[in-house]
mmCIF file of C-alpha atoms in Angstrom:
data_model
loop_
_atom_site.group_PDB
_atom_site.id
_atom_site.type_symbol
_atom_site.label_atom_id
_atom_site.label_comp_id
_atom_site.label_asym_id
_atom_site.label_seq_id
_atom_site.Cartn_x
_atom_site.Cartn_y
_atom_site.Cartn_z
ATOM 1 C CA ALA A 1 5.094 0.805 -17.732
ATOM 2 C CA GLN A 2 4.884 2.707 -14.483
ATOM 3 C CA LYS A 3 7.601 2.074 -11.976
ATOM 4 C CA ILE A 4 8.649 3.286 -8.536
ATOM 5 C CA THR A 5 12.266 3.092 -7.431
ATOM 6 C CA GLN A 6 13.553 3.482 -3.900
ATOM 7 C CA THR A 7 17.316 3.133 -4.032
ATOM 8 C CA GLN A 8 18.038 3.210 -0.297
ATOM 9 C CA PRO A 9 17.364 -0.179 1.311
ATOM 10 C CA GLY A 10 18.314 1.178 4.722
ATOM 11 C CA MET A 11 18.995 4.536 6.338
ATOM 12 C CA PHE A 12 20.158 5.741 9.725
ATOM 13 C CA VAL A 13 19.438 9.125 11.238
ATOM 14 C CA GLN A 14 20.205 10.673 14.580
ATOM 15 C CA GLU A 15 17.230 11.588 16.726
ATOM 16 C CA LYS A 16 16.069 15.200 16.169
ATOM 17 C CA GLU A 17 17.809 15.453 12.808
ATOM 18 C CA ALA A 18 16.092 15.630 9.416
ATOM 19 C CA VAL A 19 16.263 12.792 6.906
ATOM 20 C CA THR A 20 15.369 12.484 3.239
ATOM 21 C CA LEU A 21 14.105 9.229 1.751
ATOM 22 C CA ASP A 22 14.484 9.027 -2.004
ATOM 23 C CA CYS A 23 11.827 8.011 -4.505
ATOM 24 C CA THR A 24 11.909 8.231 -8.267
ATOM 25 C CA TYR A 25 9.112 7.232 -10.581
ATOM 26 C CA ASP A 26 8.532 6.553 -14.211
ATOM 27 C CA THR A 27 5.268 7.172 -15.970
ATOM 28 C CA SER A 28 3.981 8.466 -19.274
ATOM 29 C CA ASP A 29 0.748 9.690 -17.706
ATOM 30 C CA GLN A 30 0.215 13.422 -17.258
ATOM 31 C CA SER A 31 -2.046 12.921 -14.278
ATOM 32 C CA TYR A 32 -0.867 10.762 -11.418
ATOM 33 C CA GLY A 33 -0.594 10.738 -7.673
ATOM 34 C CA LEU A 34 2.288 9.974 -5.353
ATOM 35 C CA PHE A 35 1.941 8.615 -1.847
ATOM 36 C CA TRP A 36 4.152 7.759 1.074
ATOM 37 C CA TYR A 37 3.242 5.089 3.591
ATOM 38 C CA LYS A 38 4.934 4.038 6.811
ATOM 39 C CA GLN A 39 5.047 0.423 7.957
ATOM 40 C CA PRO A 40 6.283 -0.006 11.534
ATOM 41 C CA SER A 41 7.413 -3.363 12.846
ATOM 42 C CA SER A 42 3.842 -4.100 13.924
ATOM 43 C CA GLY A 43 2.992 -4.416 10.228
ATOM 44 C CA GLU A 44 0.206 -1.947 9.559
ATOM 45 C CA MET A 45 0.415 0.473 6.631
ATOM 46 C CA ILE A 46 0.014 4.087 7.685
ATOM 47 C CA PHE A 47 -0.676 6.827 5.150
ATOM 48 C CA LEU A 48 1.671 9.793 5.541
ATOM 49 C CA ILE A 49 1.368 12.210 2.638
ATOM 50 C CA TYR A 50 0.010 12.672 -0.886
ATOM 51 C CA GLN A 51 1.151 14.744 -3.861
ATOM 52 C CA GLY A 52 -0.848 15.174 -7.050
ATOM 53 C CA SER A 53 1.003 15.665 -10.300
ATOM 54 C CA TYR A 54 -0.718 19.009 -10.890
ATOM 55 C CA ASP A 55 -0.169 20.306 -7.383
ATOM 56 C CA GLU A 56 2.115 23.313 -7.592
ATOM 57 C CA GLN A 57 3.054 23.342 -3.951
ATOM 58 C CA ASN A 58 4.953 20.583 -2.232
ATOM 59 C CA ALA A 59 2.731 18.654 0.143
ATOM 60 C CA THR A 60 3.316 18.935 3.873
ATOM 61 C CA GLU A 61 1.782 17.066 6.794
ATOM 62 C CA GLY A 62 3.241 17.966 10.151
ATOM 63 C CA ARG A 63 6.850 16.800 10.239
ATOM 64 C CA TYR A 64 6.508 15.201 6.810
ATOM 65 C CA SER A 65 7.033 17.036 3.559
ATOM 66 C CA LEU A 66 7.287 15.792 0.027
ATOM 67 C CA ASN A 67 9.989 17.294 -2.164
ATOM 68 C CA PHE A 68 8.312 16.978 -5.556
ATOM 69 C CA GLN A 69 10.526 17.592 -8.579
ATOM 70 C CA LYS A 70 8.393 16.814 -11.581
ATOM 71 C CA ALA A 71 11.071 17.276 -14.227
ATOM 72 C CA ARG A 72 13.325 14.869 -12.398
ATOM 73 C CA LYS A 73 10.438 12.528 -11.635
ATOM 74 C CA SER A 74 11.328 12.426 -7.994
ATOM 75 C CA ALA A 75 9.138 12.555 -4.910
ATOM 76 C CA ASN A 76 11.407 12.434 -1.903
ATOM 77 C CA LEU A 77 10.026 12.282 1.623
ATOM 78 C CA VAL A 78 11.580 14.623 4.157
ATOM 79 C CA ILE A 79 11.083 13.883 7.843
ATOM 80 C CA SER A 80 12.086 16.743 10.082
ATOM 81 C CA ALA A 81 13.110 16.404 13.719
ATOM 82 C CA SER A 82 13.272 12.600 13.642
ATOM 83 C CA GLN A 83 11.838 10.704 16.579
ATOM 84 C CA LEU A 84 12.534 7.174 17.775
ATOM 85 C CA GLY A 85 9.001 6.267 16.725
ATOM 86 C CA ASP A 86 9.876 7.104 13.134
ATOM 87 C CA SER A 87 11.894 3.891 12.902
ATOM 88 C CA ALA A 88 9.997 1.872 10.307
ATOM 89 C CA MET A 89 9.850 0.821 6.676
ATOM 90 C CA TYR A 90 8.753 3.604 4.320
ATOM 91 C CA PHE A 91 7.080 2.967 0.996
ATOM 92 C CA CYS A 92 6.679 5.319 -1.908
ATOM 93 C CA ALA A 93 3.710 4.558 -4.167
ATOM 94 C CA MET A 94 2.215 5.907 -7.347
ATOM 95 C CA ARG A 95 -1.370 5.815 -8.515
ATOM 96 C CA GLU A 96 -1.282 4.244 -11.925
ATOM 97 C CA GLY A 97 -3.183 6.302 -14.437
ATOM 98 C CA TYR A 98 -6.007 8.723 -13.875
ATOM 99 C CA ASN A 99 -8.999 7.689 -11.843
ATOM 100 C CA THR A 100 -7.847 4.145 -11.260
ATOM 101 C CA GLY A 101 -7.303 2.508 -7.948
ATOM 102 C CA LYS A 102 -4.037 0.849 -8.755
ATOM 103 C CA LEU A 103 -1.145 1.792 -6.540
ATOM 104 C CA ILE A 104 2.341 0.674 -7.517
ATOM 105 C CA PHE A 105 4.721 0.449 -4.580
ATOM 106 C CA GLY A 106 8.471 0.777 -4.362
ATOM 107 C CA GLN A 107 10.552 -1.784 -2.512
ATOM 108 C CA GLY A 108 10.740 0.364 0.584
ATOM 109 C CA THR A 109 13.422 1.986 2.726
ATOM 110 C CA THR A 110 14.085 0.921 6.291
ATOM 111 C CA LEU A 111 14.749 3.904 8.509
ATOM 112 C CA GLN A 112 16.381 3.550 11.904
ATOM 113 C CA VAL A 113 16.471 6.510 14.245
ATOM 114 C CA LYS A 114 19.355 6.461 16.688
ATOM 115 C CA PRO A 115 18.967 7.967 20.173
ATOM 116 C CA ASP B 1 -14.698 6.051 12.972
ATOM 117 C CA ALA B 2 -13.436 2.490 12.828
ATOM 118 C CA GLY B 3 -10.709 1.735 10.345
ATOM 119 C CA VAL B 4 -10.541 -1.158 7.919
ATOM 120 C CA ILE B 5 -11.123 -4.404 9.778
ATOM 121 C CA GLN B 6 -9.550 -7.669 8.709
ATOM 122 C CA SER B 7 -9.926 -11.163 10.081
ATOM 123 C CA PRO B 8 -8.282 -13.349 10.991
ATOM 124 C CA ARG B 9 -5.099 -11.506 11.927
ATOM 125 C CA HIS B 10 -3.072 -14.695 11.717
ATOM 126 C CA GLU B 11 -3.796 -17.919 9.903
ATOM 127 C CA VAL B 12 -1.760 -21.105 9.825
ATOM 128 C CA THR B 13 -2.997 -23.850 7.556
ATOM 129 C CA GLU B 14 -1.771 -26.888 5.727
ATOM 130 C CA MET B 15 -1.165 -27.110 2.031
ATOM 131 C CA GLY B 16 -4.328 -27.989 0.150
ATOM 132 C CA GLN B 17 -6.713 -26.419 2.630
ATOM 133 C CA GLU B 18 -9.102 -23.630 1.779
ATOM 134 C CA VAL B 19 -8.348 -20.242 3.287
ATOM 135 C CA THR B 20 -10.814 -17.372 3.556
ATOM 136 C CA LEU B 21 -9.707 -13.875 4.486
ATOM 137 C CA ARG B 22 -12.265 -11.264 5.432
ATOM 138 C CA CYS B 23 -12.406 -7.505 5.212
ATOM 139 C CA LYS B 24 -14.774 -4.785 6.352
ATOM 140 C CA PRO B 25 -13.968 -1.452 4.682
ATOM 141 C CA ILE B 26 -14.417 1.967 6.219
ATOM 142 C CA SER B 27 -18.073 2.919 6.106
ATOM 143 C CA GLY B 28 -18.893 5.035 3.059
ATOM 144 C CA HIS B 29 -15.823 4.123 1.063
ATOM 145 C CA ASP B 30 -16.573 3.206 -2.538
ATOM 146 C CA TYR B 31 -13.396 1.309 -3.335
ATOM 147 C CA LEU B 32 -11.909 -1.803 -1.794
ATOM 148 C CA PHE B 33 -8.480 -3.221 -2.566
ATOM 149 C CA TRP B 34 -6.736 -6.480 -1.772
ATOM 150 C CA TYR B 35 -2.920 -6.477 -1.619
ATOM 151 C CA ARG B 36 -0.338 -9.129 -0.910
ATOM 152 C CA GLN B 37 3.051 -8.416 0.652
ATOM 153 C CA THR B 38 6.028 -10.776 0.423
ATOM 154 C CA MET B 39 9.734 -10.275 0.843
ATOM 155 C CA MET B 40 10.400 -11.317 -2.728
ATOM 156 C CA ARG B 41 7.713 -9.336 -4.545
ATOM 157 C CA GLY B 42 6.947 -6.505 -2.141
ATOM 158 C CA LEU B 43 3.418 -5.100 -2.128
ATOM 159 C CA GLU B 44 1.231 -6.166 -5.020
ATOM 160 C CA LEU B 45 -2.335 -5.252 -5.830
ATOM 161 C CA LEU B 46 -4.391 -8.386 -6.355
ATOM 162 C CA ILE B 47 -7.840 -7.010 -7.140
ATOM 163 C CA TYR B 48 -10.005 -3.996 -6.477
ATOM 164 C CA PHE B 49 -13.719 -3.290 -6.376
ATOM 165 C CA ASN B 50 -15.771 -0.174 -6.990
ATOM 166 C CA ASN B 51 -19.279 -0.171 -5.547
ATOM 167 C CA ASN B 52 -18.974 -3.920 -4.950
ATOM 168 C CA VAL B 53 -18.068 -4.645 -8.591
ATOM 169 C CA PRO B 54 -14.635 -6.076 -9.424
ATOM 170 C CA ILE B 55 -12.823 -3.574 -11.642
ATOM 171 C CA ASP B 56 -9.379 -5.044 -12.115
ATOM 172 C CA ASP B 57 -8.330 -8.551 -11.119
ATOM 173 C CA SER B 58 -5.206 -8.680 -13.251
ATOM 174 C CA GLY B 59 -3.064 -9.073 -10.160
ATOM 175 C CA MET B 60 -4.761 -12.261 -9.000
ATOM 176 C CA PRO B 61 -1.999 -14.848 -9.333
ATOM 177 C CA GLU B 62 -4.049 -17.790 -10.551
ATOM 178 C CA ASP B 63 -7.418 -19.481 -10.481
ATOM 179 C CA ARG B 64 -6.858 -20.701 -6.966
ATOM 180 C CA PHE B 65 -7.522 -17.133 -5.828
ATOM 181 C CA SER B 66 -10.990 -15.616 -5.846
ATOM 182 C CA ALA B 67 -12.487 -12.503 -4.293
ATOM 183 C CA LYS B 68 -16.039 -11.394 -3.696
ATOM 184 C CA MET B 69 -17.774 -8.343 -2.372
ATOM 185 C CA PRO B 70 -21.403 -9.244 -1.707
ATOM 186 C CA ASN B 71 -22.189 -5.871 -0.157
ATOM 187 C CA ALA B 72 -20.606 -2.514 0.619
ATOM 188 C CA SER B 73 -19.399 -3.580 4.033
ATOM 189 C CA PHE B 74 -17.845 -6.967 3.420
ATOM 190 C CA SER B 75 -15.348 -8.668 1.139
ATOM 191 C CA THR B 76 -13.594 -12.024 1.098
ATOM 192 C CA LEU B 77 -10.434 -13.304 -0.507
ATOM 193 C CA LYS B 78 -10.375 -17.061 -0.873
ATOM 194 C CA ILE B 79 -7.494 -19.363 -1.716
ATOM 195 C CA GLN B 80 -8.413 -22.909 -2.679
ATOM 196 C CA PRO B 81 -6.318 -25.003 -2.536
ATOM 197 C CA SER B 82 -3.615 -23.159 -0.621
ATOM 198 C CA GLU B 83 0.083 -23.695 -1.310
ATOM 199 C CA PRO B 84 3.194 -22.793 0.715
ATOM 200 C CA ARG B 85 4.066 -20.048 -1.786
ATOM 201 C CA ASP B 86 0.845 -18.276 -0.821
ATOM 202 C CA SER B 87 2.375 -17.486 2.568
ATOM 203 C CA ALA B 88 2.343 -13.703 2.849
ATOM 204 C CA VAL B 89 0.653 -10.795 4.545
ATOM 205 C CA TYR B 90 -2.643 -9.928 2.878
ATOM 206 C CA PHE B 91 -3.878 -6.381 3.234
ATOM 207 C CA CYS B 92 -7.280 -4.962 2.561
ATOM 208 C CA ALA B 93 -7.589 -1.219 1.912
ATOM 209 C CA SER B 94 -10.449 1.128 1.128
ATOM 210 C CA SER B 95 -10.922 4.660 -0.147
ATOM 211 C CA PHE B 96 -13.577 7.082 -1.305
ATOM 212 C CA GLU B 97 -12.832 7.895 -4.906
ATOM 213 C CA THR B 98 -9.488 7.182 -6.423
ATOM 214 C CA THR B 99 -8.267 10.375 -7.950
ATOM 215 C CA ARG B 100 -6.994 12.128 -4.886
ATOM 216 C CA GLU B 101 -8.156 10.107 -1.953
ATOM 217 C CA THR B 102 -5.693 7.924 -0.178
ATOM 218 C CA GLN B 103 -6.223 4.275 0.499
ATOM 219 C CA TYR B 104 -6.506 3.313 4.142
ATOM 220 C CA PHE B 105 -5.121 -0.083 4.985
ATOM 221 C CA GLY B 106 -6.314 -2.686 7.417
ATOM 222 C CA PRO B 107 -3.923 -4.371 9.850
ATOM 223 C CA GLY B 108 -3.336 -7.284 7.488
ATOM 224 C CA THR B 109 -3.709 -11.052 7.746
ATOM 225 C CA ARG B 110 -0.487 -12.962 8.157
ATOM 226 C CA LEU B 111 -0.941 -16.282 6.337
ATOM 227 C CA LEU B 112 1.371 -19.236 6.714
ATOM 228 C CA VAL B 113 0.756 -22.305 4.595
ATOM 229 C CA LEU B 114 2.698 -25.345 5.767
#
């Protein structure tokens, strides 16, 4: 069965520094997708970045990049130049199977950015 | 373009009452998803629709939960009768097609069943 694991319940980072949030996954599918979402204290879920299993390049979106290591089954989120507004819960998710809508979410990592 | 709209944003009800949560997906999106978020179980997919047809309802916890999508711009999630353990945040999300497109979430409905 597919599974997403986020081993860091909480992280701290100094403002303007980079931080890596870990995500490992388990799947027997050859085709899958990996997502990162941000959930600030206000509660909404904000899409950050997507990586397809066949994408050869690591995905990047502004200050967000996804360090995709397929052999290790890891999809870590890297946030560069952290800002106070980055303080939030971050969820890694995997699309289960090909052409299905099912996203499986990890338990999340709470990131706090210190001034 | 407006995002996913959910109503109500907050709902407090008493055990045994019927609760109806509403969702308007992003215009043009083919897929609609209902999720539930709790501290204990995290984010779980309850059900999703494609072109208004339910595709997978295996996440619906029990018969007290039902979901409908009468047209492309409206969906409801109903709990009848509600129980305290149903207290959670319920999210609706929508997307174009599922292979690469991300799901965009609504603001959520925070439900408290007393």
